[in-house]
């Protein structure tokens, strides 16, 4: 019998990956392509949805070729995607209306301020489980509809469709299926997170015609068969990338958590079928839903800028020529020299939710070298993790005893040690750092019976590395105090126009 | 061969000139077609010998030329680029994986993946290992990534301590394309390693597995071909990622 495989499409913020996995959840081949980031104005971030789809079409055969397999050997394809990024397209032609507006985009900050005082704002936040912020699709969709002449009318008539990235990809893969999954839908502010249906009140609040919304489906279910990219293969799953990583880390039991370190970093704690409302600046979000079963929920601590701070250091300051060199540079000094960088580039997300905050570098003296700055860059990720872990512990009443990590930044030993040091708990990396893709593959494989059950998947999880805390408590307390003072200095920077 | 001469001429020009040069100036000075010159410049940029100014598009000598004698691949970058291939190697072989490169006349452990049995293990990234007594080190020596140490210290009865014997062992590594260590550093322990190649095929590191002799070898102390295959596959995958295959 010929061996069979599962393929994941990980449509991320900076790149798209296509990865082939075997039965043990091990990576067999990978094809990856970056797409262009458009920054038309300060604070604006856009992607070309057409370019992204073309990348998927190109990467699919490449990944199979690198694995030495045919489409016939692929049991299912799963999709994980950057969340909240908003795509609109013409139902008839399939052509995108303008560029996709990316989750990091802050053009809606004025609008969000206004909406916060509009009648019904409290209820919309309550129903969606999310605070009003530029981060989510609802305000963004409102903005696009307001700023494109005639668009709202076309949307009313069902001529223009809305989707997040997985919706756009499934539409193109299947040739016209307009669907989303519960995890992605739960990031729009338009979904009632309890009933898992579009909320007419929220749509009304954001001025969004319901005719343009995709059908909401469970995350782990056969969505349909692909006609292009993987002709004939069943699409077995779609999940937001962070939920996919939670699945890839096999956090199937309430109380299990992971943090994924990529462009941003996201700590998700599985809370089970009961929805827990956040009291500490976290988000209530859907973790996943298996077809025919109740949805599982999670509490999420979202950090907007972590890996992208390293990218900024590389591309804008040009102090290093590749991201991993940040560690080499940071190791040229023993400590941060009293310098702190708070990367509030898109405001601050969890647990602060301050959209008017902007980044600061504090503690500068003539003593500071680029080595100290590199340390401060890595420490910013560690301290931001500490803030969301503290919020998580306070919110859930549980105390995190180890942190499961994944994502590209886990290749950074100094950073992982620093996370263990500031959290004062061991940090563990599983035998798979591409857990976003792995989670999408697991979910899709489960939907088509490639894997039999969640236990089957759990058996594939193994510890690949572990960092033990080694920081003096007095040092930790002092540094945390400094970090918090630095964070306060970012507040209230953007003044209302 | 002609293109190597032309590349050398371009480098000389950039080294001798004052400031940055445009494509047109370079092509005209060397009496070359613009297309040809552009192709050579692109390759030189790829290996870091030439840099292009983002704004003006003009060219200058790259940092890599100035550091030709140094190790040319950042160790943290090597770890980042190999992490996706080291994990499957650990999963398939069931053994611990290490990646090594040369530092201070020894093999520096750049990356370490635990044996996937969830027992307590400690990361030994940053450790320095003797070159002549380890599979990683012998692979690095065999491909001239390092010079053998002056003194060949004995760690066990099986450590290779004679220069002649070491030369023969390194010959065998080159012929086979992989190397072993069988109780040469620690009693009861064996290892298998293969070279990681960067641009132009240059060996920039080694990747290998290690574990008890009875798991890695048959009763006649020969490494299991299945494990050797896994190690070589992983080494090839990392090399392809680093751009070795493109040249
Ligand atoms: N060794 C390293 N040290 C620090 N940061 C690193 C290192 N290697 C990669 N990064 C950072 O990690 C990020 C890449 O990680 P990863 O590949 O997981 O993200 P991603 O999935 O591409 O992000 P997205 O899905 O948002 O596109 C980049 O922002 C990069 O700057
Ligand atoms: Mg990603």
XYZ file of C-alpha atoms and ligand atoms in Angstrom:
776
model
C 0.000 0.000 0.000
C 1.323 3.462 -0.796
C 1.847 5.741 2.158
C -0.654 8.526 2.705
C -0.135 12.042 4.044
C -1.941 15.159 5.193
C -1.127 18.635 3.924
C -1.464 21.934 5.768
C -1.713 25.387 4.282
C -0.491 27.976 6.803
C -1.459 31.347 5.407
C 0.431 33.690 7.757
C 0.958 37.424 8.026
C 4.332 37.458 6.343
C 4.325 34.251 4.347
C 2.343 31.268 3.201
C 3.575 27.753 3.884
C 2.500 24.442 2.481
C 3.639 21.506 4.603
C 3.296 17.752 4.134
C 3.008 15.687 7.343
C 3.220 11.940 7.914
C 1.223 9.738 10.252
C 3.526 10.561 13.188
C 2.902 14.266 12.729
C 6.427 14.733 11.406
C 7.249 17.236 8.707
C 8.044 15.567 5.372
C 8.419 18.613 3.137
C 7.841 22.346 3.203
C 7.375 25.063 0.601
C 7.154 28.680 1.674
C 6.687 32.018 -0.010
C 6.561 35.522 1.439
C 4.060 38.008 0.103
C 4.356 41.750 -0.188
C 3.466 43.958 2.778
C 1.855 47.195 1.637
C 2.183 50.182 4.004
C 0.324 52.944 2.129
C 0.264 55.259 5.184
C 1.619 55.150 8.749
C -0.401 52.565 10.667
C -1.908 51.022 7.537
C -1.050 47.432 6.561
C -2.465 45.713 3.493
C -2.068 42.438 1.559
C -2.988 41.542 -1.986
C -5.415 38.617 -1.619
C -4.898 37.702 -5.281
C -1.147 37.368 -4.732
C -1.755 35.169 -1.698
C -4.027 32.815 -3.608
C -1.504 32.588 -6.462
C 1.160 31.684 -3.885
C -1.006 28.841 -2.594
C -1.469 27.562 -6.155
C 2.287 27.616 -6.693
C 3.278 26.146 -3.314
C 0.876 23.192 -3.393
C 2.561 21.239 -6.213
C 5.997 22.292 -4.951
C 5.421 20.808 -1.502
C 4.155 17.553 -3.009
C 7.085 17.396 -5.405
C 9.563 17.935 -2.565
C 7.898 15.111 -0.630
C 7.985 12.937 -3.740
C 4.246 12.239 -3.588
C 1.162 12.759 -5.742
C -2.178 14.413 -4.956
C -3.636 10.905 -4.819
C -1.589 10.242 -1.684
C -3.016 13.241 0.168
C -5.833 12.226 2.509
C -6.885 15.742 3.394
C -5.811 19.347 3.422
C -6.201 21.630 6.437
C -6.055 25.405 6.527
C -4.666 27.662 9.240
C -4.612 31.383 8.627
C -3.726 34.837 9.893
C -6.847 35.963 11.721
C -8.987 39.128 11.518
C -7.483 40.191 8.180
C -10.405 41.337 6.081
C -10.966 40.441 2.414
C -13.828 41.567 0.166
C -14.477 40.256 -3.317
C -16.972 40.237 -6.128
C -19.199 37.162 -5.998
C -19.464 36.952 -9.781
C -15.864 37.548 -10.881
C -14.039 36.444 -7.726
C -11.878 39.566 -7.969
C -10.927 41.191 -4.637
C -12.349 44.637 -3.910
C -9.255 46.610 -2.949
C -6.498 45.130 -0.839
C -7.044 42.976 2.216
C -6.779 45.038 5.408
C -4.449 43.279 7.833
C -5.023 42.674 11.551
C -2.138 45.008 12.481
C -3.725 47.919 10.623
C -4.757 50.797 12.933
C -6.760 52.943 10.492
C -9.903 52.300 12.522
C -8.609 53.840 15.764
C -10.749 56.965 15.392
C -13.754 54.877 14.444
C -13.254 52.519 17.362
C -13.166 55.497 19.722
C -16.445 56.777 18.347
C -18.094 53.366 18.371
C -17.090 52.850 21.994
C -19.532 55.607 22.958
C -22.306 54.534 20.569
C -25.454 52.901 21.974
C -25.171 49.107 22.065
C -21.362 49.071 22.369
C -21.403 47.239 25.693
C -23.708 44.555 24.353
C -21.637 43.993 21.219
C -18.533 43.466 23.348
C -20.408 41.175 25.695
C -21.826 39.031 22.872
C -18.576 38.749 20.932
C -16.328 38.237 23.970
C -13.979 40.872 22.540
C -13.129 44.454 23.490
C -13.681 47.141 20.845
C -10.266 47.440 19.214
C -8.695 48.073 15.829
C -7.524 44.447 15.918
C -10.849 42.835 14.875
C -12.605 42.567 11.498
C -15.949 44.194 12.394
C -14.713 47.792 12.716
C -12.465 47.228 9.703
C -15.365 46.023 7.568
C -17.398 49.028 8.681
C -14.541 51.315 7.640
C -14.170 49.727 4.185
C -17.922 49.852 3.523
C -17.965 53.524 4.545
C -14.978 54.481 2.427
C -15.794 52.712 -0.848
C -18.594 54.438 -2.772
C -21.511 52.143 -3.573
C -20.011 49.162 -1.785
C -22.603 48.848 0.970
C -25.413 48.687 -1.607
C -23.622 45.985 -3.562
C -23.040 44.099 -0.321
C -26.755 44.374 0.563
C -27.573 42.818 -2.804
C -25.130 39.969 -2.077
C -22.817 40.978 -4.932
C -19.826 41.572 -2.678
C -18.658 38.976 -0.195
C -16.704 39.253 3.032
C -14.265 36.724 4.395
C -11.183 36.268 6.498
C -8.259 34.504 4.803
C -9.549 30.926 5.193
C -12.869 31.972 3.614
C -11.009 33.484 0.675
C -8.843 30.372 0.256
C -11.734 27.915 0.507
C -13.709 29.998 -2.014
C -10.813 29.717 -4.451
C -9.935 26.094 -3.681
C -13.497 24.863 -4.169
C -14.519 27.302 -6.857
C -17.174 29.231 -4.987
C -17.980 27.831 -1.545
C -18.529 30.767 0.863
C -17.838 29.454 4.388
C -15.863 30.220 7.530
C -15.124 28.268 10.696
C -16.134 29.129 14.251
C -12.623 30.130 15.351
C -12.157 32.666 12.590
C -15.730 33.892 12.915
C -15.131 34.461 16.632
C -12.549 37.152 15.760
C -14.856 39.416 13.787
C -16.932 40.888 16.676
C -19.919 39.928 14.515
C -20.362 36.447 15.993
C -22.361 35.693 19.093
C -19.654 33.650 20.775
C -22.230 31.693 22.809
C -24.679 30.655 20.071
C -21.971 30.582 17.344
C -24.248 32.465 14.957
C -23.839 35.856 13.347
C -25.361 38.414 15.664
C -27.899 40.678 13.899
C -27.320 43.324 16.600
C -23.578 43.338 15.994
C -24.075 43.516 12.217
C -26.426 46.408 12.705
C -23.955 48.090 15.070
C -21.111 47.853 12.534
C -23.348 48.569 9.534
C -22.536 45.197 7.966
C -25.136 43.655 5.598
C -25.631 40.021 6.626
C -25.897 39.007 2.965
C -22.131 39.356 2.618
C -21.233 37.030 5.509
C -20.047 33.441 4.962
C -21.785 30.428 6.475
C -20.301 29.454 9.854
C -19.116 25.834 10.127
C -17.307 23.707 12.737
C -13.486 23.864 12.423
C -12.921 20.138 12.124
C -15.289 18.968 9.380
C -15.187 18.214 5.688
C -15.822 21.599 4.047
C -15.773 20.259 0.502
C -13.408 19.034 -2.184
C -10.704 21.189 -3.700
C -10.867 21.794 -7.433
C -7.609 23.658 -7.759
C -4.229 23.448 -5.960
C -5.076 19.956 -4.629
C -7.658 18.719 -7.154
C -9.996 16.134 -5.665
C -8.631 16.352 -2.105
C -11.038 16.975 0.770
C -10.638 20.131 2.845
C -10.901 18.685 6.345
C -10.333 21.706 8.559
C -9.988 25.447 8.866
C -8.802 27.238 11.999
C -7.290 30.565 12.937
C -3.512 30.096 13.150
C -3.355 30.480 16.932
C -6.175 28.023 17.510
C -4.420 25.673 15.092
C -1.248 25.902 17.184
C -3.268 25.046 20.324
C -4.550 21.981 18.454
C -1.049 21.151 17.180
C 0.251 21.233 20.753
C -2.579 18.787 21.578
C -4.001 21.033 24.311
C -7.285 19.106 24.279
C -7.931 19.229 28.030
C -9.201 22.311 29.867
C -6.294 23.945 31.676
C -3.757 23.233 28.936
C -2.062 26.237 27.350
C 0.522 27.187 24.758
C 2.246 30.315 23.526
C 3.208 30.699 19.848
C 6.062 33.084 19.048
C 5.841 34.451 15.488
C 5.169 37.934 14.114
C 3.145 38.497 17.279
C 2.764 36.075 20.169
C -0.403 34.491 21.435
C -1.013 32.621 24.658
C -4.140 30.464 24.552
C -5.563 28.561 27.493
C -8.125 25.873 26.718
C -11.097 26.431 29.059
C -13.451 23.653 27.851
C -17.050 23.787 26.583
C -17.963 26.515 29.097
C -17.289 30.025 28.012
C -15.239 32.094 30.479
C -15.554 35.863 30.259
C -12.325 37.702 30.758
C -11.951 40.050 33.670
C -8.260 40.799 33.125
C -7.845 42.084 29.595
C -7.903 38.705 27.853
C -10.136 37.620 24.995
C -12.812 34.967 25.028
C -12.428 33.005 21.856
C -13.458 29.700 20.292
C -10.634 27.124 20.508
C -12.097 24.636 18.019
C -15.231 22.707 17.256
C -15.344 19.115 16.037
C -18.287 18.431 13.711
C -21.327 17.353 15.728
C -19.799 18.325 19.065
C -20.065 21.392 21.268
C -17.457 24.098 20.703
C -14.434 24.308 22.982
C -13.434 27.744 24.253
C -10.182 29.438 25.140
C -8.911 32.504 26.903
C -6.365 34.345 24.822
C -3.617 36.813 25.612
C -2.646 38.478 22.339
C 0.657 40.322 21.962
C 0.856 42.284 18.725
C 4.586 42.788 18.338
C 7.288 40.232 19.178
C 8.994 38.674 16.129
C 8.102 41.761 14.145
C 10.213 43.818 16.569
C 13.168 41.652 15.535
C 12.221 42.258 11.904
C 12.070 45.988 12.544
C 15.538 45.811 14.120
C 16.756 44.014 11.000
C 14.950 45.888 8.202
C 14.443 49.396 9.558
C 17.443 49.857 11.858
C 19.629 47.486 9.811
C 21.623 46.487 12.885
C 21.500 42.784 11.951
C 21.145 41.045 8.628
C 18.988 38.089 9.687
C 16.548 37.570 12.564
C 18.610 34.890 14.388
C 21.574 37.301 14.565
C 19.640 39.178 17.230
C 20.771 36.443 19.640
C 24.393 36.705 18.528
C 24.310 40.463 19.039
C 22.497 40.193 22.375
C 25.137 37.780 23.640
C 27.870 40.382 23.138
C 26.679 41.966 26.415
C 25.750 40.498 29.792
C 22.528 42.419 30.419
C 20.260 45.160 29.044
C 22.408 47.951 30.517
C 19.250 49.559 31.915
C 17.553 49.869 28.524
C 13.962 48.786 27.749
C 12.012 48.739 24.495
C 8.217 48.633 24.609
C 7.041 47.908 21.042
C 3.580 49.478 21.129
C 3.708 49.876 17.341
C -0.014 49.163 16.926
C -0.939 50.294 20.401
C -0.794 47.674 23.145
C -2.939 44.534 23.055
C -3.421 42.211 26.035
C -3.742 42.879 28.845
C -3.684 46.669 28.347
C -5.750 47.277 25.179
C -4.429 50.795 24.704
C -4.805 51.755 21.055
C -3.394 55.228 21.692
C -0.090 53.888 23.044
C 3.031 54.043 20.880
C 6.469 52.476 21.273
C 9.260 53.772 23.484
C 12.932 53.066 24.149
C 13.791 54.160 27.695
C 16.865 54.136 29.877
C 19.173 55.394 27.129
C 22.594 56.560 28.281
C 25.865 56.883 26.417
C 26.752 53.468 27.835
C 24.124 51.712 25.652
C 25.397 49.738 22.641
C 23.525 47.912 19.926
C 24.116 44.757 21.992
C 22.021 46.222 24.833
C 19.312 47.173 22.346
C 19.291 43.594 21.023
C 18.852 42.346 24.603
C 16.026 44.802 25.144
C 14.343 43.542 21.963
C 14.374 39.943 23.203
C 13.409 40.900 26.750
C 10.398 42.820 25.418
C 8.979 39.501 24.230
C 9.716 37.835 27.561
C 8.092 40.587 29.654
C 5.058 40.826 27.405
C 4.636 37.077 27.943
C 4.865 37.632 31.685
C 2.072 40.204 31.532
C -0.329 37.879 29.722
C 0.577 34.927 31.961
C -0.156 37.037 35.051
C -3.507 38.014 33.543
C -4.233 34.386 32.668
C -3.448 33.174 36.194
C -5.597 35.870 37.751
C -8.460 35.292 35.313
C -8.613 31.517 35.378
C -7.691 30.942 39.009
C -5.197 28.345 37.756
C -1.464 28.770 38.045
C 0.563 27.947 35.009
C 3.286 25.479 36.015
C 5.047 25.092 32.655
C 4.740 26.985 29.400
C 4.470 25.072 26.126
C 5.948 27.135 23.312
C 6.266 26.957 19.541
C 6.868 29.194 16.510
C 9.930 30.606 14.771
C 11.268 32.499 17.774
C 11.655 29.293 19.805
C 14.885 28.755 17.847
C 16.249 31.601 19.964
C 17.856 30.018 23.028
C 18.547 33.271 24.800
C 14.919 34.315 24.393
C 13.542 30.986 25.621
C 15.845 31.121 28.666
C 14.699 34.641 29.302
C 11.017 33.601 29.118
C 11.692 30.831 31.671
C 13.553 33.336 33.857
C 10.867 35.999 33.944
C 7.975 33.540 34.343
C 9.844 31.428 36.881
C 8.463 28.236 35.298
C 10.041 25.721 32.890
C 9.510 26.434 29.193
C 8.998 23.412 26.954
C 9.243 23.103 23.182
C 7.606 20.087 21.498
C 9.161 18.006 18.745
C 7.606 20.256 16.083
C 8.025 23.992 15.867
C 5.594 24.425 12.938
C 2.654 23.695 15.236
C 0.296 26.017 13.368
C 0.558 23.783 10.316
C 0.627 20.663 12.422
C -2.644 21.663 14.091
C -4.314 22.269 10.732
C -3.029 18.893 9.523
C -4.175 17.134 12.708
C -7.641 18.672 12.450
C -8.005 17.818 8.755
C -6.669 14.279 9.259
C -9.093 13.768 12.125
C -12.039 14.925 10.006
C -11.376 12.308 7.318
C -10.377 9.478 9.671
C -6.635 9.572 8.870
C -6.147 9.735 12.647
C -8.744 8.038 14.791
C -9.132 10.316 17.795
C -7.543 13.003 19.934
C -5.608 10.409 21.948
C -4.016 9.217 18.733
C -2.682 12.739 18.200
C -1.581 13.217 21.780
C 0.750 10.231 21.498
C 2.781 12.144 18.895
C 3.640 14.941 21.345
C 7.194 14.730 22.708
C 9.431 17.135 24.527
C 12.234 18.402 22.268
C 13.765 20.990 24.579
C 13.293 22.509 28.010
C 14.597 25.705 29.597
C 14.685 25.938 33.391
C 14.305 29.262 35.250
C 17.589 30.529 36.667
C 17.011 34.167 37.593
C 17.421 35.539 41.112
C 13.980 36.555 42.462
C 15.297 39.984 43.448
C 16.552 40.608 39.921
C 13.251 39.434 38.442
C 11.255 41.773 40.680
C 13.459 44.743 39.923
C 13.374 44.128 36.164
C 9.601 43.600 36.124
C 9.193 46.880 37.982
C 11.339 48.640 35.384
C 9.399 47.035 32.562
C 6.085 48.187 34.018
C 7.360 51.727 34.361
C 8.496 51.609 30.744
C 5.042 50.384 29.646
C 3.359 53.309 31.415
C 5.448 55.676 29.338
C 3.817 54.432 26.123
C 0.288 55.400 27.226
C -1.675 58.375 25.868
C 0.824 59.115 23.111
C -1.708 59.514 20.282
C -4.025 62.332 21.275
C -7.581 62.404 19.903
C -7.689 64.511 16.737
C 35.610 29.943 -15.765
C 35.143 33.193 -17.621
C 32.444 34.227 -15.180
C 34.809 33.680 -12.248
C 37.354 36.001 -13.884
C 34.644 38.577 -14.429
C 33.420 38.253 -10.846
C 37.001 38.771 -9.626
C 37.298 41.869 -11.794
C 34.075 43.298 -10.397
C 35.236 42.670 -6.826
C 38.590 44.370 -7.544
C 36.766 47.343 -8.986
C 34.467 47.659 -5.985
C 37.400 47.243 -3.594
C 39.513 49.856 -5.386
C 36.824 52.409 -6.105
C 35.601 55.176 -3.889
C 32.090 54.616 -2.680
C 29.340 52.768 -4.518
C 29.133 52.025 -8.218
C 26.095 51.737 -10.461
C 25.411 48.805 -12.769
C 26.050 50.950 -15.849
C 29.458 52.154 -14.600
C 30.594 48.637 -13.740
C 29.482 47.176 -17.057
C 31.032 50.021 -19.034
C 34.368 49.927 -17.190
C 34.742 46.200 -17.761
C 33.314 46.319 -21.280
C 30.605 43.787 -20.406
C 26.964 43.570 -21.389
C 24.656 44.952 -18.696
C 22.722 41.677 -18.532
C 25.884 39.632 -17.920
C 27.128 42.089 -15.298
C 23.778 42.072 -13.560
C 23.765 38.255 -13.423
C 27.215 38.161 -11.835
C 26.314 40.904 -9.357
C 23.209 39.014 -8.355
C 25.209 35.886 -7.572
C 27.827 37.916 -5.681
C 25.033 39.512 -3.663
C 23.592 36.101 -2.945
C 26.822 34.948 -1.277
C 27.243 38.276 0.531
C 30.340 39.456 -1.397
C 28.451 42.434 -2.764
C 25.776 44.627 -1.222
C 23.273 46.812 -3.026
C 22.100 50.115 -1.605
C 18.354 49.979 -1.124
C 17.708 53.543 -2.198
C 20.172 54.221 -5.013
C 20.471 50.619 -6.260
C 24.277 51.073 -6.410
C 26.732 48.350 -5.446
C 29.509 48.075 -2.889
C 31.700 45.369 -1.396
C 29.788 43.108 1.012
C 30.712 42.363 4.615
C 31.341 38.706 3.744
C 34.473 39.634 1.741
C 35.964 41.405 4.731
C 35.320 38.364 6.904
C 36.405 35.687 4.471
C 38.595 34.053 7.094
C 35.854 33.861 9.732
C 33.175 31.253 10.043
C 30.667 32.532 7.514
C 27.429 31.255 8.938
C 26.051 32.691 12.155
C 25.526 29.830 14.620
C 22.113 31.066 15.654
C 21.095 31.250 12.049
C 22.286 27.678 11.530
C 20.012 26.616 14.403
C 17.022 28.531 13.031
C 17.477 27.073 9.582
C 17.884 23.481 10.726
C 15.262 23.251 13.477
C 12.558 21.957 11.127
C 14.778 19.094 9.979
C 16.367 18.210 13.301
C 12.968 17.467 14.886
C 11.925 14.814 12.309
C 15.389 13.230 12.627
C 14.879 12.813 16.371
C 11.357 11.469 15.787
C 12.383 8.957 13.130
C 15.568 7.732 14.798
C 14.238 7.855 18.359
C 17.579 9.367 19.433
C 18.912 12.752 20.555
C 20.040 15.084 17.776
C 22.912 17.564 17.870
C 24.200 20.048 15.338
C 27.807 21.133 15.569
C 30.097 23.689 14.023
C 33.738 24.595 14.617
C 34.625 27.049 17.392
C 38.031 27.445 19.048
C 39.363 24.212 17.610
C 36.432 22.213 18.947
C 32.926 21.241 17.912
C 30.412 23.697 19.336
C 26.948 22.236 19.950
C 24.702 24.738 18.182
C 21.438 22.871 18.534
C 20.221 19.958 20.628
C 16.951 18.050 20.350
C 16.080 15.697 23.200
C 15.662 11.962 22.680
C 11.871 11.812 22.160
C 11.045 9.610 25.156
C 9.972 12.440 27.496
C 12.548 11.508 30.151
C 14.384 14.306 31.940
C 17.206 15.673 29.789
C 19.210 18.886 29.883
C 19.956 21.150 26.931
C 23.663 21.169 26.145
C 23.649 23.844 23.482
C 26.871 25.821 23.821
C 28.987 22.818 24.916
C 32.357 22.303 23.202
C 33.247 18.748 22.135
C 36.629 17.347 21.065
C 36.860 17.133 17.276
C 38.818 13.879 16.968
C 36.676 11.900 19.398
C 33.169 12.682 18.129
C 31.203 11.870 14.985
C 30.285 15.568 14.589
C 33.927 16.600 14.960
C 35.283 13.983 12.581
C 32.830 15.063 9.892
C 33.922 18.683 10.362
C 37.589 17.625 10.171
C 37.040 15.410 7.125
C 35.699 18.299 5.064
C 38.405 20.698 6.202
C 36.051 22.828 8.232
C 38.780 22.642 10.907
C 42.369 21.563 11.525
C 42.963 18.546 13.767
C 44.129 19.513 17.252
C 47.857 19.313 17.996
C 47.308 16.910 20.870
C 44.926 13.948 20.380
C 43.672 13.346 23.892
C 42.433 9.858 24.829
C 38.960 9.726 26.429
C 38.454 5.961 26.242
C 40.435 2.992 25.003
C 38.798 3.490 21.603
C 39.623 7.169 21.079
C 41.732 7.648 17.943
C 45.004 9.103 19.208
C 47.411 8.478 16.333
C 47.555 11.036 13.518
C 47.865 8.283 10.897
C 44.806 6.486 12.173
C 42.869 9.742 12.294
C 43.809 10.508 8.677
C 42.534 7.064 7.635
C 39.311 7.587 9.583
C 38.766 10.956 7.910
C 39.377 9.360 4.504
C 36.651 6.878 5.303
C 34.271 9.706 6.251
C 34.902 11.423 2.924
C 34.362 8.217 0.952
C 31.189 7.274 2.802
C 29.765 10.786 3.182
C 29.091 10.255 6.894
C 31.002 9.500 10.077
C 30.657 7.592 13.328
C 31.944 7.538 16.850
C 31.795 4.282 18.728
C 32.726 4.550 22.394
C 35.440 7.048 21.491
C 34.285 9.776 23.875
C 32.078 7.895 26.348
C 31.862 4.171 27.065
C 28.635 2.644 25.831
C 27.788 5.627 23.618
C 27.797 5.819 19.823
C 26.996 8.521 17.294
C 26.420 8.995 13.574
C 26.885 12.328 11.760
C 26.783 13.803 8.267
C 27.911 17.135 6.791
C 25.710 20.231 6.391
C 26.685 22.206 3.318
C 26.079 25.877 2.632
C 26.489 27.972 -0.517
C 28.811 26.444 -3.064
C 28.817 23.138 -1.188
C 31.096 24.354 1.587
C 30.676 22.325 4.787
C 29.426 24.690 7.498
C 28.375 22.187 10.139
C 27.431 18.631 10.948
C 24.232 17.022 12.164
C 24.049 13.737 13.985
C 22.321 11.437 16.424
C 23.793 9.778 19.501
C 22.730 7.066 21.896
C 23.648 3.689 23.392
C 25.874 1.518 21.153
C 23.378 -1.335 21.227
C 20.666 0.863 19.765
C 22.753 2.566 17.097
C 24.902 -0.419 16.012
C 24.569 -4.114 15.228
C 26.485 -6.745 17.185
C 29.582 -6.113 15.063
C 29.608 -2.414 15.943
C 28.329 -1.351 12.537
C 25.765 1.485 12.566
C 22.310 0.456 11.381
C 21.882 1.530 7.731
C 18.361 2.787 8.492
C 19.744 5.281 11.040
C 22.565 6.345 8.726
C 19.916 6.996 6.066
C 17.878 9.187 8.415
C 20.953 11.224 9.396
C 22.024 11.740 5.793
C 18.484 12.705 4.724
C 18.339 15.335 7.465
C 21.788 16.664 6.509
C 20.705 16.955 2.886
C 17.465 18.709 3.824
C 19.289 21.327 5.922
C 21.887 21.783 3.161
C 19.163 22.315 0.567
C 17.591 24.900 2.868
C 20.944 26.683 3.174
C 21.251 26.865 -0.587
C 23.842 24.141 -1.186
C 21.883 22.464 -3.985
C 21.482 25.645 -5.973
C 25.172 25.690 -6.898
N 16.370 33.171 16.105
C 15.446 34.116 16.191
N 15.469 35.015 17.199
C 14.525 35.948 17.317
N 13.502 36.077 16.462
C 13.434 35.218 15.437
C 14.380 34.202 15.243
N 14.039 33.497 14.142
C 12.921 34.055 13.680
N 12.542 35.094 14.443
C 11.358 35.938 14.280
O 10.252 35.060 14.287
C 9.316 35.428 13.299
C 9.101 34.240 12.382
O 8.500 33.218 13.125
P 7.397 32.328 12.450
O 7.962 31.747 11.222
O 6.833 31.416 13.463
O 6.359 33.452 12.152
P 5.326 33.384 11.013
O 4.491 32.177 11.209
O 6.026 33.556 9.709
O 4.502 34.638 11.239
P 3.198 34.870 10.460
O 2.383 33.652 10.520
O 2.612 35.991 11.231
O 3.596 35.223 9.065
C 9.873 36.608 12.560
O 9.186 37.760 13.016
C 11.329 36.672 12.970
O 11.744 37.988 13.144
Mg 2.444 31.876 11.395
